[in-house]
């Protein structure tokens, strides 16, 4: 299903132009318009899913190997030294376009720290309690 007024549905369908680096019946991979680094790409399913929680499992299983293939092509073609896979779910997590997508962000030697956080501190008790809350909710 497509969602009306969803920009990524329109881009994935080819109704809005994009710099496409890969396409098949189910997905389109495009370059991000506001790249975090040179070559920053997005994998978009052609069907609409709001986020990873609603994503079709078969499609999900296809996207990780595709991300790896594109990351390898970035290393070969652009000379990046590595790449980050980033996938935001929910506004609190930084999602701004509510059509599932995976970011593939090339990382260059000596380049800026793009995907990072300051490690916190947690006691063994905190970890145990937190882990139990998540386990019990699964
Ligand atoms: P999010 O924050 O939802 O994880 O990522 C959305 C990404 O989509 C951002 O990196 C943003 O630059 C990119 N983006 C938003 N609109 C467009 C567009 O119209 N075309 C392309 N190629 N990228 C877009
Ligand atoms: Zn959509």
Short mmCIF file of C-alpha atoms and ligand atoms in Angstrom, two decimals:
data_model
loop_
_atom_site.label_atom_id
_atom_site.label_comp_id
_atom_site.label_asym_id
_atom_site.label_seq_id
_atom_site.Cartn_x
_atom_site.Cartn_y
_atom_site.Cartn_z
CA UNK A 1 0.00 0.00 0.00
CA UNK A 2 1.08 3.56 -0.72
CA UNK A 3 0.24 6.39 1.65
CA UNK A 4 -1.23 9.58 0.30
CA UNK A 5 1.01 12.62 0.67
CA UNK A 6 4.01 10.51 1.70
CA UNK A 7 7.07 11.95 -0.02
CA UNK A 8 9.03 8.68 0.18
CA UNK A 9 6.11 6.75 -1.40
CA UNK A 10 6.29 9.21 -4.29
CA UNK A 11 10.08 9.06 -4.56
CA UNK A 12 10.08 5.23 -4.33
CA UNK A 13 7.46 5.08 -7.10
CA UNK A 14 9.53 7.41 -9.29
CA UNK A 15 6.84 10.13 -9.22
CA UNK A 16 9.35 12.55 -7.67
CA UNK A 17 12.84 12.42 -9.17
CA UNK A 18 15.78 11.23 -7.10
CA UNK A 19 19.35 10.15 -7.67
CA UNK A 20 18.72 6.41 -7.68
CA UNK A 21 21.63 4.03 -7.18
CA UNK A 22 19.64 0.78 -7.07
CA UNK A 23 16.08 -0.24 -7.87
CA UNK A 24 14.08 -3.44 -8.11
CA UNK A 25 10.39 -4.35 -7.74
CA UNK A 26 10.36 -3.84 -3.98
CA UNK A 27 12.92 -1.18 -3.12
CA UNK A 28 14.63 1.95 -4.38
CA UNK A 29 17.95 3.22 -3.02
CA UNK A 30 18.52 6.96 -3.37
CA UNK A 31 21.06 9.55 -2.35
CA UNK A 32 19.97 11.69 0.61
CA UNK A 33 19.30 15.34 -0.31
CA UNK A 34 20.94 16.52 2.91
CA UNK A 35 23.86 14.12 3.16
CA UNK A 36 25.71 13.58 6.44
CA UNK A 37 28.71 12.64 4.28
CA UNK A 38 29.42 12.23 0.56
CA UNK A 39 27.34 9.30 -0.73
CA UNK A 40 24.80 9.15 2.15
CA UNK A 41 22.08 6.87 0.79
CA UNK A 42 18.60 5.75 1.84
CA UNK A 43 16.96 2.39 1.20
CA UNK A 44 13.24 2.88 0.67
CA UNK A 45 10.66 0.11 0.32
CA UNK A 46 8.19 0.85 -2.48
CA UNK A 47 5.28 -0.07 -0.20
CA UNK A 48 4.55 2.23 2.72
CA UNK A 49 5.54 1.15 6.24
CA UNK A 50 5.67 3.81 8.95
CA UNK A 51 8.67 2.30 10.72
CA UNK A 52 10.46 -0.96 11.52
CA UNK A 53 7.62 -2.11 13.78
CA UNK A 54 5.21 -2.40 10.86
CA UNK A 55 7.73 -3.59 8.26
CA UNK A 56 7.08 -6.82 6.35
CA UNK A 57 9.51 -9.48 7.63
CA UNK A 58 10.49 -10.83 4.20
CA UNK A 59 11.27 -7.34 2.97
CA UNK A 60 13.21 -6.64 6.15
CA UNK A 61 15.33 -9.75 5.58
CA UNK A 62 16.21 -8.51 2.10
CA UNK A 63 17.28 -5.04 3.15
CA UNK A 64 20.23 -5.82 5.41
CA UNK A 65 22.19 -7.77 2.75
CA UNK A 66 21.34 -4.96 0.29
CA UNK A 67 22.70 -2.39 2.73
CA UNK A 68 25.90 -4.42 3.01
CA UNK A 69 26.21 -4.57 -0.78
CA UNK A 70 25.77 -0.82 -1.09
CA UNK A 71 28.21 -0.18 1.74
CA UNK A 72 30.79 -2.33 -0.05
CA UNK A 73 30.14 -0.38 -3.26
CA UNK A 74 30.67 2.88 -1.34
CA UNK A 75 34.02 1.61 -0.09
CA UNK A 76 35.07 0.62 -3.61
CA UNK A 77 33.51 3.49 -5.51
CA UNK A 78 33.93 6.39 -3.10
CA UNK A 79 36.92 5.25 -1.07
CA UNK A 80 35.20 5.49 2.30
CA UNK A 81 36.80 3.46 5.07
CA UNK A 82 33.55 2.21 6.59
CA UNK A 83 29.86 3.04 6.83
CA UNK A 84 27.11 3.35 9.40
CA UNK A 85 23.65 1.87 9.05
CA UNK A 86 21.17 4.10 10.85
CA UNK A 87 17.45 3.57 11.13
CA UNK A 88 15.28 5.97 13.13
CA UNK A 89 11.90 5.00 14.58
CA UNK A 90 9.70 7.71 16.06
CA UNK A 91 10.11 11.43 16.44
CA UNK A 92 12.01 10.98 19.70
CA UNK A 93 14.57 8.94 17.79
CA UNK A 94 15.02 11.60 15.13
CA UNK A 95 12.70 10.17 12.49
CA UNK A 96 11.49 13.01 10.28
CA UNK A 97 10.02 11.09 7.35
CA UNK A 98 7.52 8.50 8.55
CA UNK A 99 8.08 6.00 5.78
CA UNK A 100 10.55 3.29 6.83
CA UNK A 101 14.08 3.81 5.52
CA UNK A 102 17.62 2.74 6.29
CA UNK A 103 20.42 5.30 6.11
CA UNK A 104 23.75 4.11 4.73
CA UNK A 105 26.31 6.72 5.73
CA UNK A 106 29.83 6.44 4.31
CA UNK A 107 32.60 7.19 6.82
CA UNK A 108 35.92 8.57 5.64
CA UNK A 109 39.26 8.37 7.43
CA UNK A 110 39.74 11.62 9.33
CA UNK A 111 36.10 12.61 8.72
CA UNK A 112 33.80 14.05 11.38
CA UNK A 113 32.23 11.96 14.12
CA UNK A 114 28.74 11.62 12.70
CA UNK A 115 27.00 8.80 14.54
CA UNK A 116 28.12 8.86 18.16
CA UNK A 117 26.93 9.20 21.73
CA UNK A 118 28.45 9.77 25.13
CA UNK A 119 28.52 6.46 27.00
CA UNK A 120 26.52 6.60 30.23
CA UNK A 121 27.04 4.70 33.45
CA UNK A 122 24.83 1.87 34.63
CA UNK A 123 25.14 -0.43 37.64
CA UNK A 124 24.65 -4.19 37.37
CA UNK A 125 21.34 -3.71 39.24
CA UNK A 126 20.18 -1.06 36.74
CA UNK A 127 21.03 -3.33 33.82
CA UNK A 128 19.24 -6.30 35.42
CA UNK A 129 16.11 -4.26 36.19
CA UNK A 130 16.04 -2.67 32.74
CA UNK A 131 16.62 -5.98 31.01
CA UNK A 132 13.78 -7.56 32.93
CA UNK A 133 11.35 -4.80 31.94
CA UNK A 134 12.13 -5.33 28.26
CA UNK A 135 12.08 -9.15 28.50
CA UNK A 136 8.72 -9.08 30.23
CA UNK A 137 7.25 -6.83 27.53
CA UNK A 138 8.27 -9.10 24.62
P1 LIG B 1 15.01 10.48 9.14
O1 LIG B 1 15.38 11.68 9.97
O2 LIG B 1 13.51 10.36 8.97
O3 LIG B 1 15.65 9.21 9.62
O4 LIG B 1 15.67 10.73 7.72
C1 LIG B 1 15.05 11.40 6.70
C2 LIG B 1 16.13 11.69 5.67
O5 LIG B 1 15.50 11.96 4.44
C3 LIG B 1 17.00 12.92 5.99
O6 LIG B 1 18.37 12.51 6.02
C4 LIG B 1 16.70 13.89 4.86
O7 LIG B 1 17.85 14.59 4.45
C5 LIG B 1 16.20 12.98 3.77
N1 LIG B 1 15.22 13.59 2.88
C6 LIG B 1 14.09 14.27 3.24
N2 LIG B 1 13.39 14.64 2.16
C7 LIG B 1 14.08 14.16 1.08
C8 LIG B 1 13.84 14.24 -0.33
O8 LIG B 1 12.86 14.82 -0.81
N3 LIG B 1 14.75 13.61 -1.12
C9 LIG B 1 15.85 12.96 -0.63
N4 LIG B 1 16.69 12.38 -1.50
N5 LIG B 1 16.10 12.89 0.69
C10 LIG B 1 15.23 13.49 1.54
ZN1 LIG B 2 5.28 6.22 2.24
#
